[in-house]
């Protein structure tokens, strides 16, 4: 994200006992297409299912026993959890070598999962309402927020944005978890354009503005969230950031964002994020 008058800010550590990551061999129980662009993977991973907070992620190693590549695990958001069944779901797009190999895993095979990792969204159950704004695969970082807030009394409004209707994701999860409104917008019909989306959300939420806007997947949506927060003063903005990662654990510094002050390599997206605050710069009006 390019800083302008607003910038990323490291958020305070979440309250309570931090969930500790663990490594486990996770069996694939469901694996297939989701829409025409993505794939859905359900894994038996009881530790992650029981302890993962919304916005946290896992590292998946897409190498079978005895295989040497791909060496590095790939970061993936947790799309949905089922604590009772001990399973997690990951939704992913095939973009390169690692995700191509991931797509080759069949039901019954196992892969190494490390998680839950990172600091997720800071959710406050005393909020009256929250707005989730996701674009493309970035939507996968937001769905567990709706799952977590299901039945809490916090009104959840969502936006899923994509190029085409067939590439929209998240809507079914949001509806299943009682979202008050699910807006699905696309480039094809122009509804995803920031100005159109701005007008849609102002019309929908002006009567009761959200306490927070949580976003992932697009720089334009970060800017839109910033504009909405200016329109609704007091609204908190949090953004989940993507970065290339090698370890996911804070060791390699490969995910350094170097956006905020402090140590030259701070903050690390895997350790201090992936969720950051999006705030007006302290040194500008
Ligand atoms: C915290 C976090 C959560 C993520 N959650 C998901 C998810 O839920 N679903 C999903 O499909 N993807 C997710 N990603 C992105 C995913 O990790 C990458 O798409 C994946 O690592 C690509 O691996 P590859 O070997 O297939 O592609 P590579 O061969 O490594 O790269 C293929 C292309 O993708 C780009 N790319 C690779 N990694 C990233 C990255 N981290 N950010 C931006 N561009 C990248 C490369 O620059 C290249 O253009 C997440 C990333 C992070 C950091
Ligand atoms: S990925 Fe290694 S420090 Fe973040």
CSV table of C-alpha atoms and ligand atoms in Angstrom, one decimal:
chain,number,residue,atom,x,y,z
A,1,UNK,CA,0.0,0.0,0.0
A,2,UNK,CA,1.5,3.4,-1.0
A,3,UNK,CA,1.3,5.9,1.9
A,4,UNK,CA,-0.3,9.3,1.2
A,5,UNK,CA,-1.8,11.4,4.0
A,6,UNK,CA,-2.8,8.1,5.6
A,7,UNK,CA,-0.5,5.3,6.4
A,8,UNK,CA,-0.2,1.8,7.9
A,9,UNK,CA,0.1,1.6,11.7
A,10,UNK,CA,1.1,-1.4,13.8
A,11,UNK,CA,-1.9,-2.2,16.0
A,12,UNK,CA,-1.5,-3.1,19.7
A,13,UNK,CA,-1.3,-6.8,20.4
A,14,UNK,CA,-4.7,-8.5,20.6
A,15,UNK,CA,-6.0,-8.7,24.2
A,16,UNK,CA,-5.8,-12.1,25.9
A,17,UNK,CA,-3.6,-15.1,25.5
A,18,UNK,CA,-2.0,-15.2,22.0
A,19,UNK,CA,-2.8,-18.3,20.0
A,20,UNK,CA,0.5,-20.3,19.6
A,21,UNK,CA,1.3,-21.7,16.2
A,22,UNK,CA,1.8,-25.4,15.8
A,23,UNK,CA,2.9,-27.6,12.9
A,24,UNK,CA,0.7,-30.5,12.0
A,25,UNK,CA,0.1,-32.9,9.1
A,26,UNK,CA,-3.3,-32.1,7.9
A,27,UNK,CA,-5.5,-34.5,5.9
A,28,UNK,CA,-7.3,-33.1,2.8
A,29,UNK,CA,-11.0,-33.9,3.2
A,30,UNK,CA,-12.5,-31.7,0.5
A,31,UNK,CA,-10.7,-30.2,-2.5
A,32,UNK,CA,-12.3,-28.7,-5.6
A,33,UNK,CA,-13.3,-25.6,-7.6
A,34,UNK,CA,-15.0,-22.6,-6.0
A,35,UNK,CA,-16.6,-20.6,-8.7
A,36,UNK,CA,-14.6,-20.6,-11.9
A,37,UNK,CA,-11.5,-18.8,-10.6
A,38,UNK,CA,-10.6,-20.4,-7.2
A,39,UNK,CA,-10.3,-23.7,-5.3
A,40,UNK,CA,-11.5,-24.7,-1.9
A,41,UNK,CA,-9.4,-26.9,0.3
A,42,UNK,CA,-10.7,-28.3,3.6
A,43,UNK,CA,-8.1,-29.7,5.9
A,44,UNK,CA,-8.2,-31.6,9.2
A,45,UNK,CA,-6.3,-29.2,11.4
A,46,UNK,CA,-7.9,-29.2,14.9
A,47,UNK,CA,-5.3,-26.9,16.5
A,48,UNK,CA,-5.8,-24.1,14.0
A,49,UNK,CA,-9.6,-24.7,13.9
A,50,UNK,CA,-9.7,-24.2,17.7
A,51,UNK,CA,-7.4,-21.3,18.1
A,52,UNK,CA,-7.4,-19.2,14.9
A,53,UNK,CA,-8.6,-15.6,15.2
A,54,UNK,CA,-10.3,-13.8,12.3
A,55,UNK,CA,-7.6,-12.5,9.9
A,56,UNK,CA,-4.9,-14.9,10.9
A,57,UNK,CA,-3.3,-17.2,8.4
A,58,UNK,CA,-1.6,-20.5,7.9
A,59,UNK,CA,1.5,-21.6,6.0
A,60,UNK,CA,0.9,-24.6,3.7
A,61,UNK,CA,3.7,-26.7,2.4
A,62,UNK,CA,2.7,-28.2,-0.9
A,63,UNK,CA,5.4,-30.9,-1.0
A,64,UNK,CA,4.5,-34.5,-0.4
A,65,UNK,CA,6.7,-36.8,1.8
A,66,UNK,CA,10.0,-37.4,0.1
A,67,UNK,CA,9.6,-34.4,-2.3
A,68,UNK,CA,12.0,-31.6,-2.1
A,69,UNK,CA,10.0,-28.8,-3.8
A,70,UNK,CA,8.4,-26.5,-3.3
A,71,UNK,CA,10.7,-25.9,-0.3
A,72,UNK,CA,8.9,-22.8,1.0
A,73,UNK,CA,5.4,-22.9,2.4
A,74,UNK,CA,2.8,-20.5,1.0
A,75,UNK,CA,0.7,-18.2,3.2
A,76,UNK,CA,-3.0,-18.6,3.0
A,77,UNK,CA,-5.8,-16.9,5.0
A,78,UNK,CA,-8.2,-19.1,6.9
A,79,UNK,CA,-11.5,-18.8,5.0
A,80,UNK,CA,-13.7,-20.7,7.5
A,81,UNK,CA,-13.2,-22.9,10.5
A,82,UNK,CA,-15.3,-25.7,12.0
A,83,UNK,CA,-14.2,-26.2,15.6
A,84,UNK,CA,-16.4,-29.2,16.2
A,85,UNK,CA,-15.1,-31.1,13.2
A,86,UNK,CA,-11.6,-29.8,13.7
A,87,UNK,CA,-11.3,-28.6,10.1
A,88,UNK,CA,-10.3,-25.4,8.4
A,89,UNK,CA,-11.0,-24.2,4.9
A,90,UNK,CA,-8.6,-22.3,2.6
A,91,UNK,CA,-9.8,-20.7,-0.7
A,92,UNK,CA,-7.0,-20.0,-3.2
A,93,UNK,CA,-6.2,-19.0,-6.7
A,94,UNK,CA,-3.6,-20.9,-8.8
A,95,UNK,CA,-1.0,-18.3,-9.7
A,96,UNK,CA,2.4,-20.0,-9.7
A,97,UNK,CA,4.4,-23.1,-8.9
A,98,UNK,CA,3.4,-23.5,-5.3
A,99,UNK,CA,-0.4,-23.1,-5.8
A,100,UNK,CA,-0.2,-25.4,-8.9
A,101,UNK,CA,1.3,-28.1,-6.7
A,102,UNK,CA,-1.3,-27.3,-4.0
A,103,UNK,CA,-4.0,-27.9,-6.6
A,104,UNK,CA,-2.6,-31.4,-7.2
A,105,UNK,CA,-3.3,-32.7,-3.7
A,106,UNK,CA,-6.1,-35.3,-3.6
A,107,UNK,CA,-8.6,-36.1,-0.8
A,108,UNK,CA,-6.9,-38.5,1.6
A,109,UNK,CA,-3.4,-37.0,1.1
A,110,UNK,CA,-1.8,-34.8,3.9
A,111,UNK,CA,0.2,-31.7,3.9
A,112,UNK,CA,2.1,-29.7,6.5
A,113,UNK,CA,0.2,-26.8,8.0
A,114,UNK,CA,1.7,-24.3,10.4
A,115,UNK,CA,-0.6,-21.9,12.2
A,116,UNK,CA,-2.4,-19.9,13.3
A,117,UNK,CA,0.0,-17.1,12.4
A,118,UNK,CA,0.1,-13.3,12.6
A,119,UNK,CA,-2.1,-10.8,14.2
A,120,UNK,CA,-5.7,-10.7,12.9
A,121,UNK,CA,-8.4,-8.1,13.0
A,122,UNK,CA,-9.1,-6.3,16.3
A,123,UNK,CA,-12.8,-7.0,16.8
A,124,UNK,CA,-14.9,-5.4,19.4
A,125,UNK,CA,-18.1,-7.1,20.3
A,126,UNK,CA,-19.5,-3.8,21.7
A,127,UNK,CA,-19.5,-2.4,18.1
A,128,UNK,CA,-23.0,-1.8,16.8
A,129,UNK,CA,-21.9,-2.5,13.2
A,130,UNK,CA,-18.9,-3.3,11.1
A,131,UNK,CA,-18.2,-3.1,7.3
A,132,UNK,CA,-16.2,-5.8,5.6
A,133,UNK,CA,-14.8,-4.8,2.1
A,134,UNK,CA,-12.9,-7.4,0.1
A,135,UNK,CA,-11.7,-7.7,-3.4
A,136,UNK,CA,-10.9,-11.0,-5.2
A,137,UNK,CA,-9.0,-13.5,-3.1
A,138,UNK,CA,-8.6,-10.8,-0.4
A,139,UNK,CA,-12.1,-11.6,0.6
A,140,UNK,CA,-10.8,-14.8,2.2
A,141,UNK,CA,-9.2,-12.8,5.1
A,142,UNK,CA,-12.6,-11.3,6.0
A,143,UNK,CA,-15.0,-14.2,6.0
A,144,UNK,CA,-14.0,-15.5,9.5
A,145,UNK,CA,-14.9,-12.0,10.9
A,146,UNK,CA,-18.5,-12.6,9.9
A,147,UNK,CA,-18.2,-16.2,11.3
A,148,UNK,CA,-16.8,-14.9,14.6
A,149,UNK,CA,-19.5,-12.2,14.9
A,150,UNK,CA,-22.4,-14.5,14.1
A,151,UNK,CA,-25.0,-14.1,16.9
A,152,UNK,CA,-23.0,-11.4,18.6
A,153,UNK,CA,-25.4,-8.6,17.9
A,154,UNK,CA,-22.9,-6.7,15.8
A,155,UNK,CA,-24.5,-5.9,12.5
A,156,UNK,CA,-22.2,-7.0,9.7
A,157,UNK,CA,-22.4,-5.4,6.2
A,158,UNK,CA,-20.2,-6.9,3.5
A,159,UNK,CA,-18.8,-6.1,0.1
A,160,UNK,CA,-17.4,-8.7,-2.2
A,161,UNK,CA,-15.7,-7.2,-5.3
A,162,UNK,CA,-14.5,-9.1,-8.4
A,163,UNK,CA,-13.9,-8.6,-12.1
A,164,UNK,CA,-16.7,-11.0,-13.1
A,165,UNK,CA,-19.7,-12.4,-11.3
A,166,UNK,CA,-18.3,-15.9,-11.7
A,167,UNK,CA,-15.2,-14.8,-9.6
A,168,UNK,CA,-17.2,-13.5,-6.7
A,169,UNK,CA,-16.5,-15.3,-3.4
A,170,UNK,CA,-17.5,-14.9,0.2
A,171,UNK,CA,-21.2,-14.2,-0.3
A,172,UNK,CA,-22.5,-17.6,0.7
A,173,UNK,CA,-20.4,-17.6,3.9
A,174,UNK,CA,-21.5,-14.1,4.8
A,175,UNK,CA,-25.2,-15.0,4.3
A,176,UNK,CA,-24.8,-18.2,6.3
A,177,UNK,CA,-23.4,-16.2,9.2
A,178,UNK,CA,-26.3,-13.7,9.2
A,179,UNK,CA,-24.8,-10.6,7.6
A,180,UNK,CA,-27.4,-7.8,7.4
A,181,UNK,CA,-26.4,-6.9,3.8
A,182,UNK,CA,-24.2,-8.6,1.3
A,183,UNK,CA,-23.2,-6.4,-1.6
A,184,UNK,CA,-21.6,-8.2,-4.6
A,185,UNK,CA,-20.1,-5.8,-7.1
A,186,UNK,CA,-18.2,-6.4,-10.3
A,187,UNK,CA,-16.1,-4.6,-12.9
A,188,UNK,CA,-18.4,-5.9,-15.7
A,189,UNK,CA,-21.4,-3.8,-14.7
A,190,UNK,CA,-19.3,-1.0,-13.1
A,191,UNK,CA,-20.7,-1.5,-9.6
A,192,UNK,CA,-17.2,-2.1,-8.3
A,193,UNK,CA,-15.9,1.3,-9.3
A,194,UNK,CA,-14.9,3.2,-6.1
A,195,UNK,CA,-17.2,6.1,-6.7
A,196,UNK,CA,-20.2,3.8,-7.3
A,197,UNK,CA,-19.3,1.7,-4.3
A,198,UNK,CA,-18.9,4.9,-2.2
A,199,UNK,CA,-22.4,6.0,-3.1
A,200,UNK,CA,-23.9,2.6,-2.5
A,201,UNK,CA,-22.3,2.3,1.0
A,202,UNK,CA,-23.2,5.8,2.0
A,203,UNK,CA,-26.8,5.2,1.0
A,204,UNK,CA,-26.9,2.0,2.9
A,205,UNK,CA,-25.0,3.0,6.1
A,206,UNK,CA,-25.4,6.7,6.6
A,207,UNK,CA,-28.2,6.1,9.1
A,208,UNK,CA,-26.0,4.0,11.3
A,209,UNK,CA,-22.3,4.3,10.2
A,210,UNK,CA,-20.0,1.3,11.0
A,211,UNK,CA,-17.7,1.5,14.0
A,212,UNK,CA,-15.0,-0.1,11.8
A,213,UNK,CA,-14.2,-0.8,8.2
A,214,UNK,CA,-12.0,-4.0,7.7
A,215,UNK,CA,-10.6,-4.4,4.2
A,216,UNK,CA,-8.3,-6.6,2.1
A,217,UNK,CA,-7.4,-7.2,-1.5
A,218,UNK,CA,-7.2,-3.9,-3.2
A,219,UNK,CA,-5.4,-0.6,-2.9
A,220,UNK,CA,-8.4,1.2,-4.3
A,221,UNK,CA,-10.6,-0.3,-1.6
A,222,UNK,CA,-8.1,0.9,1.1
A,223,UNK,CA,-8.5,4.4,-0.4
A,224,UNK,CA,-12.3,4.0,-0.4
A,225,UNK,CA,-12.2,2.9,3.2
A,226,UNK,CA,-10.2,6.0,4.0
A,227,UNK,CA,-12.8,8.2,2.3
A,228,UNK,CA,-15.6,6.5,4.1
A,229,UNK,CA,-13.8,7.0,7.4
A,230,UNK,CA,-13.5,10.7,6.7
A,231,UNK,CA,-17.2,10.8,5.8
A,232,UNK,CA,-18.0,8.9,9.1
A,233,UNK,CA,-15.6,10.4,11.6
A,234,UNK,CA,-14.5,8.0,14.4
A,235,UNK,CA,-14.7,5.0,12.1
A,236,UNK,CA,-11.7,2.7,12.6
A,237,UNK,CA,-10.0,1.3,9.5
A,238,UNK,CA,-8.0,-1.9,9.5
A,239,UNK,CA,-6.3,-3.5,6.5
A,240,UNK,CA,-4.9,-6.9,5.9
A,241,UNK,CA,-1.7,-6.7,3.9
A,242,UNK,CA,-0.2,-9.2,1.5
A,243,UNK,CA,3.6,-9.8,1.2
A,244,UNK,CA,5.9,-12.5,-0.1
A,245,UNK,CA,6.7,-14.7,2.9
A,246,UNK,CA,9.3,-17.5,3.5
A,247,UNK,CA,8.9,-18.5,7.1
A,248,UNK,CA,5.7,-16.8,8.3
A,249,UNK,CA,7.2,-16.8,11.8
A,250,UNK,CA,9.2,-13.6,12.1
A,251,UNK,CA,12.6,-15.2,11.4
A,252,UNK,CA,13.6,-14.5,7.8
A,253,UNK,CA,12.5,-10.8,7.5
A,254,UNK,CA,11.5,-11.6,3.9
A,255,UNK,CA,8.1,-10.0,4.5
A,256,UNK,CA,9.5,-6.7,5.9
A,257,UNK,CA,7.2,-3.8,4.8
A,258,UNK,CA,9.4,-1.0,6.1
A,259,UNK,CA,6.4,1.3,6.0
A,260,UNK,CA,6.3,2.5,9.5
A,261,UNK,CA,9.3,4.0,11.5
A,262,UNK,CA,11.3,2.1,14.1
A,263,UNK,CA,13.8,-0.6,13.2
A,264,UNK,CA,14.7,-0.4,9.5
A,265,UNK,CA,13.1,-3.8,8.8
A,266,UNK,CA,10.0,-3.3,10.9
A,267,UNK,CA,7.2,-4.0,10.7
A,268,UNK,CA,7.1,-7.6,9.6
A,269,UNK,CA,3.9,-8.5,7.8
A,270,UNK,CA,3.8,-12.0,9.2
A,271,UNK,CA,4.6,-11.0,12.8
A,272,UNK,CA,3.2,-7.5,13.3
A,273,UNK,CA,0.4,-8.0,10.7
A,274,UNK,CA,-1.0,-9.1,8.3
A,275,UNK,CA,-3.6,-6.8,9.8
A,276,UNK,CA,-2.6,-3.1,10.3
A,277,UNK,CA,-4.4,0.1,11.2
A,278,UNK,CA,-4.9,2.6,8.4
A,279,UNK,CA,-4.6,6.0,10.0
A,280,UNK,CA,-3.9,9.7,9.1
A,281,UNK,CA,-0.2,10.4,9.2
A,282,UNK,CA,0.8,11.8,12.5
A,283,UNK,CA,3.1,14.4,10.9
A,284,UNK,CA,0.6,15.9,8.5
A,285,UNK,CA,-2.7,17.8,9.1
B,1,LIG,C1,-1.2,-13.3,4.9
B,1,LIG,C2,-1.5,-13.8,3.5
B,1,LIG,C3,-2.7,-14.5,3.2
B,1,LIG,C4,-2.9,-14.9,1.9
B,1,LIG,N1,-4.1,-15.6,1.7
B,1,LIG,C5,-4.3,-16.1,0.5
B,1,LIG,C6,-5.5,-16.8,0.3
B,1,LIG,O1,-6.4,-17.0,1.2
B,1,LIG,N2,-5.7,-17.3,-1.0
B,1,LIG,C7,-4.8,-17.1,-2.0
B,1,LIG,O2,-5.1,-17.6,-3.1
B,1,LIG,N3,-3.7,-16.4,-1.8
B,1,LIG,C8,-3.4,-15.9,-0.6
B,1,LIG,N4,-2.2,-15.3,-0.4
B,1,LIG,C9,-1.3,-15.1,-1.5
B,1,LIG,C10,-0.6,-16.5,-1.7
B,1,LIG,O3,0.3,-16.7,-0.6
B,1,LIG,C11,0.2,-16.5,-3.0
B,1,LIG,O4,-0.7,-16.4,-4.1
B,1,LIG,C12,1.0,-17.7,-3.1
B,1,LIG,O5,2.1,-17.8,-2.2
B,1,LIG,C13,1.6,-17.8,-4.5
B,1,LIG,O6,2.4,-19.0,-4.5
B,1,LIG,P1,2.9,-19.6,-5.9
B,1,LIG,O7,4.1,-20.4,-5.7
B,1,LIG,O8,1.7,-20.3,-6.6
B,1,LIG,O9,3.2,-18.4,-6.8
B,1,LIG,P2,4.6,-17.7,-7.1
B,1,LIG,O10,5.2,-18.5,-8.2
B,1,LIG,O11,5.4,-17.5,-5.9
B,1,LIG,O12,4.1,-16.3,-7.6
B,1,LIG,C14,3.1,-16.3,-8.7
B,1,LIG,C15,2.7,-14.8,-8.8
B,1,LIG,O13,2.0,-14.4,-7.6
B,1,LIG,C16,2.7,-13.3,-7.0
B,1,LIG,N5,2.6,-13.5,-5.6
B,1,LIG,C17,3.2,-14.6,-4.9
B,1,LIG,N6,3.0,-14.4,-3.6
B,1,LIG,C18,2.4,-13.3,-3.4
B,1,LIG,C19,1.9,-12.6,-2.3
B,1,LIG,N7,2.1,-13.0,-1.0
B,1,LIG,N8,1.3,-11.4,-2.5
B,1,LIG,C20,1.1,-10.9,-3.7
B,1,LIG,N9,1.5,-11.5,-4.8
B,1,LIG,C21,2.1,-12.7,-4.7
B,1,LIG,C22,4.1,-13.4,-7.6
B,1,LIG,O14,4.7,-12.1,-7.6
B,1,LIG,C23,3.8,-13.8,-9.0
B,1,LIG,O15,3.4,-12.8,-9.8
B,1,LIG,C24,-2.0,-14.8,0.9
B,1,LIG,C25,-0.8,-14.1,1.2
B,1,LIG,C26,-0.5,-13.6,2.5
B,1,LIG,C27,0.7,-12.9,2.7
B,2,LIG,S1,8.0,-14.3,6.4
B,2,LIG,FE1,9.8,-14.7,7.5
B,2,LIG,S2,9.8,-12.9,8.8
B,2,LIG,FE2,7.9,-12.7,7.9
